[in-house]
Amino acid sequence: MSLKRSTVKELLASQDLDREVLVKGWVRSRRGNKYVQFIIVNDGSTIHTIQAVAAAENFPEETLKDVGNGAAVAIRGTLVASQGKGQAVEIQATEVTVLGAADAEAYPLQKKATSLEHLRDIAHLRPRTNTFGAVLRVRHALAFAVHQYFNDHGFYYVHTPIITGSDAEGAGQMFRVTTLSADKPPLADDGSVDYTQDFFGKQTNLTVSGQLEGELAAMALGSIYTFGPTFRAENSNTARHLAEFWMIEPEVAFNELEENMDLAEDFLQSLVKYALANCADDLQFLNDQYDKELLGRLNFVVDNAFQRLTYTEAVEILKSAKQKFEFPVDWGTDLQSEHERYLVEKHFKKPVILTNYPKEIKAFYMKLDDDGRTVQAMDVLFPGIGEIIGGSAREADLHKLETRMAEMHVPTEDLEWYLDTRRFGSAPHAGFGLGFERLVLFVTGMSNIRDVIPFPRYPKNAAF
Ligand code: 4AD
Ligand code: MG
């Protein structure tokens, strides 16, 4: 029987020594002297590497010439307690096979420190670095934890469309989807583009949010969530924005704003807790390498209740703050990230949930407060991140919703299907959207959102 491959993770945790093992992975380094060579291998299963020891009597230099940085190898040998320090076990190699050689000099991932900016240009190879291996494993764990949380809490996962005809956020930052010729589109009699001839017979775009369709499902299944790709053509060259990102949007029938906040807080704390419990090695590495306060911050978020206050109260705090802001604060204006970060990092020193924003700066679907000036919005603000969640209680009253749509020039003819939920068995409901990459950014302590998604899309960049 042929020997089954073990992962590095399995071998490092193994108590079962002095047996024959087979490991396959990529060489991180090879060093040694004329008696013995040490081959360090990583296979992605863990941030850690395993060391294979190749005695020169069995492996003349010639046989190892292709075993250089970046090469893919298969190593067979005996798993033994390590003689050296730094690792518990190592492999006494009996056979080293090069599966794929790599020209060590041309290999773009050299030992000398490679900047995160440079790694973005070689994003096809960066998963092989410790940093991106850690980030990608944490990203996976968080995605898994999202599904686990909702499954455990009785939510159903709903797949909402990626191609839609509506603009859920009314912000007009959409990528158009069309099969019409870009140079010579068919024209209608009035000279405008004739979209009736387009693939779907109308204008379509990539979705900016699955919420509106998610609401339809919540009004039948009770508690649902979406988790899918989301697209925004905003020209934001910031460390917090992507043109393509993943959003998680729970929506719960019969929930009011308060319950929506409770859900958001419990959800975020559970996700961070899951990462702390299941990604300890990777988080420790990121803590040591990039951000010495990372683990402390993650534990703090898990252990402390979020601060809840209204937008109006926040504006009062910001107006009396000693700090000078670049953008002035006045009731009615949207808060900038400098304001959000002041509240979270300086004033309260903990996550903040801001509620009841002026209706003018929020989307049409949010439930109007009794004063007629504010809506039942809620934004969750996190240290180092700013807004991580945006959500609200939804306007369940057909008449009020139609009035808001008219005021905000949201065309009702495209959204009759949405209004039907308010016509037939309407009920209070609430939900929110969590930007998945902002969560990964927070949990990994990385500083740029382009470094927490394998292949980032941002203005002037769609490489790979
Ligand atoms: O606040 P937003 O725009 O809310 C919505 O889309 C609602 N439909 C959500 C809902 O109520 N179901 O976006 C939600 C979150 C933000 O808080 C942020 O974390 C993230 O999505 N987000 C982005 N993340 C990365 N890049 C961008 N360009 C983002 N825009 C929003
Ligand atoms: Mg928002």
Short mmCIF file of N, CA, C and O in Angstrom, two decimals, residues 169 209 211 215 232 247-252 255-261 263-264 268 340 352-358 361-367 369 374-381 387-395 429-435 438:
data_model
loop_
_atom_site.label_atom_id
_atom_site.label_comp_id
_atom_site.label_asym_id
_atom_site.label_seq_id
_atom_site.Cartn_x
_atom_site.Cartn_y
_atom_site.Cartn_z
N GLU A 169 -29.25 50.63 -2.64
CA GLU A 169 -28.81 51.69 -1.75
C GLU A 169 -29.12 53.07 -2.32
O GLU A 169 -28.90 54.08 -1.65
N SER A 209 -26.10 45.23 -3.08
CA SER A 209 -26.60 44.68 -1.82
C SER A 209 -27.67 43.65 -2.13
O SER A 209 -28.48 43.84 -3.03
N GLN A 211 -29.95 43.00 0.01
CA GLN A 211 -30.97 43.25 1.04
C GLN A 211 -32.41 43.17 0.55
O GLN A 211 -33.25 42.54 1.20
N GLU A 215 -35.07 40.72 2.06
CA GLU A 215 -36.30 41.06 2.79
C GLU A 215 -37.47 40.20 2.33
O GLU A 215 -38.30 39.79 3.15
N ARG A 232 -19.34 47.78 -5.91
CA ARG A 232 -19.59 49.22 -5.84
C ARG A 232 -18.57 49.98 -6.67
O ARG A 232 -17.37 49.85 -6.45
N MET A 247 -20.44 40.61 1.26
CA MET A 247 -21.26 41.17 2.33
C MET A 247 -22.16 40.08 2.90
O MET A 247 -22.63 39.20 2.19
N ILE A 248 -22.36 40.16 4.21
CA ILE A 248 -23.25 39.25 4.92
C ILE A 248 -24.44 40.07 5.37
O ILE A 248 -24.26 41.08 6.06
N GLU A 249 -25.64 39.67 4.98
CA GLU A 249 -26.82 40.47 5.30
C GLU A 249 -27.92 39.63 5.94
O GLU A 249 -28.70 39.00 5.24
N PRO A 250 -27.98 39.61 7.27
CA PRO A 250 -29.11 38.96 7.93
C PRO A 250 -30.34 39.86 7.87
O PRO A 250 -30.22 41.09 7.85
N GLU A 251 -31.51 39.25 7.84
CA GLU A 251 -32.77 39.99 7.84
C GLU A 251 -33.75 39.18 8.67
O GLU A 251 -33.90 37.97 8.43
N VAL A 252 -34.40 39.82 9.65
CA VAL A 252 -35.24 39.05 10.56
C VAL A 252 -36.64 39.68 10.66
O VAL A 252 -36.79 40.84 11.05
N ASN A 255 -38.31 41.63 14.02
CA ASN A 255 -37.30 42.30 14.85
C ASN A 255 -37.45 43.81 14.77
O ASN A 255 -37.74 44.37 13.71
N GLU A 256 -37.22 44.46 15.92
CA GLU A 256 -37.18 45.92 15.97
C GLU A 256 -35.71 46.34 16.07
O GLU A 256 -34.81 45.48 16.18
N LEU A 257 -35.48 47.65 16.09
CA LEU A 257 -34.10 48.16 16.07
C LEU A 257 -33.24 47.59 17.21
O LEU A 257 -32.09 47.19 17.00
N GLU A 258 -33.83 47.55 18.40
CA GLU A 258 -33.10 47.07 19.57
C GLU A 258 -32.60 45.62 19.38
O GLU A 258 -31.45 45.29 19.66
N GLU A 259 -33.50 44.78 18.85
CA GLU A 259 -33.13 43.38 18.63
C GLU A 259 -32.10 43.27 17.51
O GLU A 259 -31.24 42.38 17.51
N ASN A 260 -32.17 44.20 16.57
CA ASN A 260 -31.20 44.23 15.48
C ASN A 260 -29.80 44.54 16.03
O ASN A 260 -28.80 43.93 15.63
N MET A 261 -29.75 45.46 16.98
CA MET A 261 -28.47 45.80 17.62
C MET A 261 -27.95 44.62 18.42
O MET A 261 -26.76 44.31 18.39
N LEU A 263 -28.50 41.52 17.90
CA LEU A 263 -28.02 40.50 16.98
C LEU A 263 -26.63 40.88 16.44
O LEU A 263 -25.71 40.05 16.42
N ALA A 264 -26.48 42.13 16.03
CA ALA A 264 -25.20 42.57 15.46
C ALA A 264 -24.08 42.40 16.47
O ALA A 264 -22.98 41.91 16.14
N LEU A 268 -21.02 39.69 15.98
CA LEU A 268 -19.61 40.12 15.86
C LEU A 268 -18.76 39.50 16.97
O LEU A 268 -17.65 39.02 16.72
N GLU A 340 -15.94 59.10 13.24
CA GLU A 340 -16.27 57.76 13.76
C GLU A 340 -15.11 57.25 14.62
O GLU A 340 -15.32 56.71 15.71
N VAL A 352 -18.83 51.09 19.02
CA VAL A 352 -19.96 51.98 19.21
C VAL A 352 -21.06 51.61 18.21
O VAL A 352 -20.77 51.25 17.08
N ILE A 353 -22.31 51.66 18.67
CA ILE A 353 -23.44 51.54 17.74
C ILE A 353 -24.19 52.87 17.74
O ILE A 353 -24.72 53.29 18.76
N LEU A 354 -24.16 53.52 16.58
CA LEU A 354 -24.84 54.80 16.43
C LEU A 354 -26.19 54.56 15.77
O LEU A 354 -26.29 53.82 14.79
N THR A 355 -27.23 55.21 16.32
CA THR A 355 -28.57 54.99 15.79
C THR A 355 -29.27 56.29 15.44
O THR A 355 -28.78 57.38 15.77
N ASN A 356 -30.43 56.16 14.79
CA ASN A 356 -31.33 57.28 14.53
C ASN A 356 -30.65 58.45 13.83
O ASN A 356 -30.56 59.55 14.36
N TYR A 357 -30.19 58.17 12.64
CA TYR A 357 -29.54 59.18 11.79
C TYR A 357 -30.59 60.05 11.10
O TYR A 357 -31.74 59.61 10.89
N PRO A 358 -30.19 61.25 10.67
CA PRO A 358 -31.11 62.07 9.87
C PRO A 358 -31.54 61.30 8.62
O PRO A 358 -30.71 60.64 7.99
N ILE A 361 -29.63 61.42 5.06
CA ILE A 361 -28.34 60.80 4.72
C ILE A 361 -28.41 59.28 4.74
O ILE A 361 -27.38 58.62 4.67
N LYS A 362 -29.62 58.73 4.80
CA LYS A 362 -29.74 57.28 4.81
C LYS A 362 -30.68 56.79 3.70
O LYS A 362 -31.39 57.58 3.08
N ALA A 363 -30.67 55.47 3.47
CA ALA A 363 -31.42 54.90 2.34
C ALA A 363 -32.93 54.95 2.56
O ALA A 363 -33.41 55.07 3.69
N PHE A 364 -33.65 54.83 1.43
CA PHE A 364 -35.11 55.03 1.43
C PHE A 364 -35.89 54.02 2.27
O PHE A 364 -36.98 54.28 2.73
N TYR A 365 -35.30 52.83 2.47
CA TYR A 365 -36.08 51.73 3.09
C TYR A 365 -36.07 51.76 4.62
O TYR A 365 -36.63 50.90 5.27
N MET A 366 -35.38 52.74 5.22
CA MET A 366 -35.26 52.73 6.67
C MET A 366 -36.52 53.28 7.35
O MET A 366 -37.12 54.23 6.88
N LYS A 367 -36.86 52.68 8.48
CA LYS A 367 -38.09 53.06 9.19
C LYS A 367 -37.98 54.47 9.76
O LYS A 367 -37.00 54.81 10.44
N ASP A 369 -38.60 57.56 12.13
CA ASP A 369 -38.92 57.77 13.55
C ASP A 369 -40.16 58.66 13.67
O ASP A 369 -40.53 59.36 12.73
N THR A 374 -35.65 61.68 11.78
CA THR A 374 -34.60 60.66 11.81
C THR A 374 -35.18 59.30 11.42
O THR A 374 -36.39 59.10 11.42
N VAL A 375 -34.28 58.38 11.08
CA VAL A 375 -34.70 57.01 10.75
C VAL A 375 -34.01 56.03 11.68
O VAL A 375 -32.97 56.34 12.29
N GLN A 376 -34.58 54.82 11.76
CA GLN A 376 -34.05 53.82 12.69
C GLN A 376 -32.88 53.07 12.07
O GLN A 376 -32.90 51.86 11.91
N ALA A 377 -31.87 53.84 11.75
CA ALA A 377 -30.63 53.28 11.20
C ALA A 377 -29.72 52.88 12.35
O ALA A 377 -29.86 53.38 13.47
N MET A 378 -28.80 51.99 12.07
CA MET A 378 -27.74 51.71 13.05
C MET A 378 -26.45 51.40 12.31
O MET A 378 -26.41 50.63 11.36
N ASP A 379 -25.38 52.05 12.71
CA ASP A 379 -24.05 51.75 12.18
C ASP A 379 -23.21 51.25 13.34
O ASP A 379 -23.20 51.87 14.41
N VAL A 380 -22.51 50.15 13.13
CA VAL A 380 -21.58 49.67 14.16
C VAL A 380 -20.18 50.14 13.77
O VAL A 380 -19.73 49.89 12.64
N LEU A 381 -19.53 50.83 14.67
CA LEU A 381 -18.20 51.40 14.41
C LEU A 381 -17.15 50.67 15.23
O LEU A 381 -17.33 50.47 16.44
N GLU A 387 -16.80 52.24 10.19
CA GLU A 387 -18.05 51.49 10.00
C GLU A 387 -17.77 50.05 9.56
O GLU A 387 -17.16 49.81 8.53
N ILE A 388 -18.24 49.11 10.35
CA ILE A 388 -18.08 47.70 9.96
C ILE A 388 -19.44 47.11 9.58
O ILE A 388 -19.53 46.21 8.75
N ILE A 389 -20.50 47.65 10.18
CA ILE A 389 -21.87 47.22 9.88
C ILE A 389 -22.74 48.44 9.64
O ILE A 389 -22.61 49.45 10.33
N GLY A 390 -23.63 48.32 8.64
CA GLY A 390 -24.68 49.31 8.45
C GLY A 390 -26.00 48.58 8.36
O GLY A 390 -26.09 47.56 7.69
N GLY A 391 -27.02 49.07 9.06
CA GLY A 391 -28.31 48.38 9.00
C GLY A 391 -29.42 49.26 9.51
O GLY A 391 -29.22 50.46 9.77
N SER A 392 -30.61 48.68 9.65
CA SER A 392 -31.75 49.46 10.14
C SER A 392 -32.95 48.57 10.39
O SER A 392 -33.00 47.42 9.94
N ALA A 393 -33.94 49.16 11.09
CA ALA A 393 -35.29 48.63 11.02
C ALA A 393 -35.85 49.12 9.69
O ALA A 393 -35.48 50.20 9.22
N ARG A 394 -36.71 48.33 9.06
CA ARG A 394 -37.22 48.69 7.73
C ARG A 394 -38.59 49.36 7.83
O ARG A 394 -39.38 49.04 8.73
N GLU A 395 -38.86 50.24 6.91
CA GLU A 395 -40.19 50.86 6.86
C GLU A 395 -41.19 49.82 6.39
O GLU A 395 -41.10 49.33 5.27
N HIS A 429 -39.65 44.47 10.46
CA HIS A 429 -38.48 43.61 10.27
C HIS A 429 -37.24 44.48 10.23
O HIS A 429 -37.33 45.70 10.05
N ALA A 430 -36.11 43.86 10.44
CA ALA A 430 -34.86 44.62 10.53
C ALA A 430 -33.70 43.73 10.09
O ALA A 430 -33.79 42.50 10.12
N GLY A 431 -32.62 44.39 9.70
CA GLY A 431 -31.44 43.64 9.25
C GLY A 431 -30.25 44.55 9.15
O GLY A 431 -30.32 45.75 9.45
N PHE A 432 -29.16 43.98 8.71
CA PHE A 432 -27.94 44.79 8.55
C PHE A 432 -26.99 44.11 7.58
O PHE A 432 -27.18 42.95 7.20
N GLY A 433 -25.97 44.86 7.19
CA GLY A 433 -24.93 44.31 6.31
C GLY A 433 -23.58 44.42 6.99
O GLY A 433 -23.20 45.48 7.48
N LEU A 434 -22.87 43.30 7.04
CA LEU A 434 -21.50 43.30 7.55
C LEU A 434 -20.56 43.16 6.36
O LEU A 434 -20.67 42.20 5.59
N GLY A 435 -19.65 44.10 6.21
CA GLY A 435 -18.64 43.99 5.16
C GLY A 435 -17.61 42.94 5.58
O GLY A 435 -16.90 43.15 6.55
N ARG A 438 -14.00 44.00 5.89
CA ARG A 438 -13.72 44.88 7.05
C ARG A 438 -13.60 44.05 8.32
O ARG A 438 -12.81 44.35 9.21
#
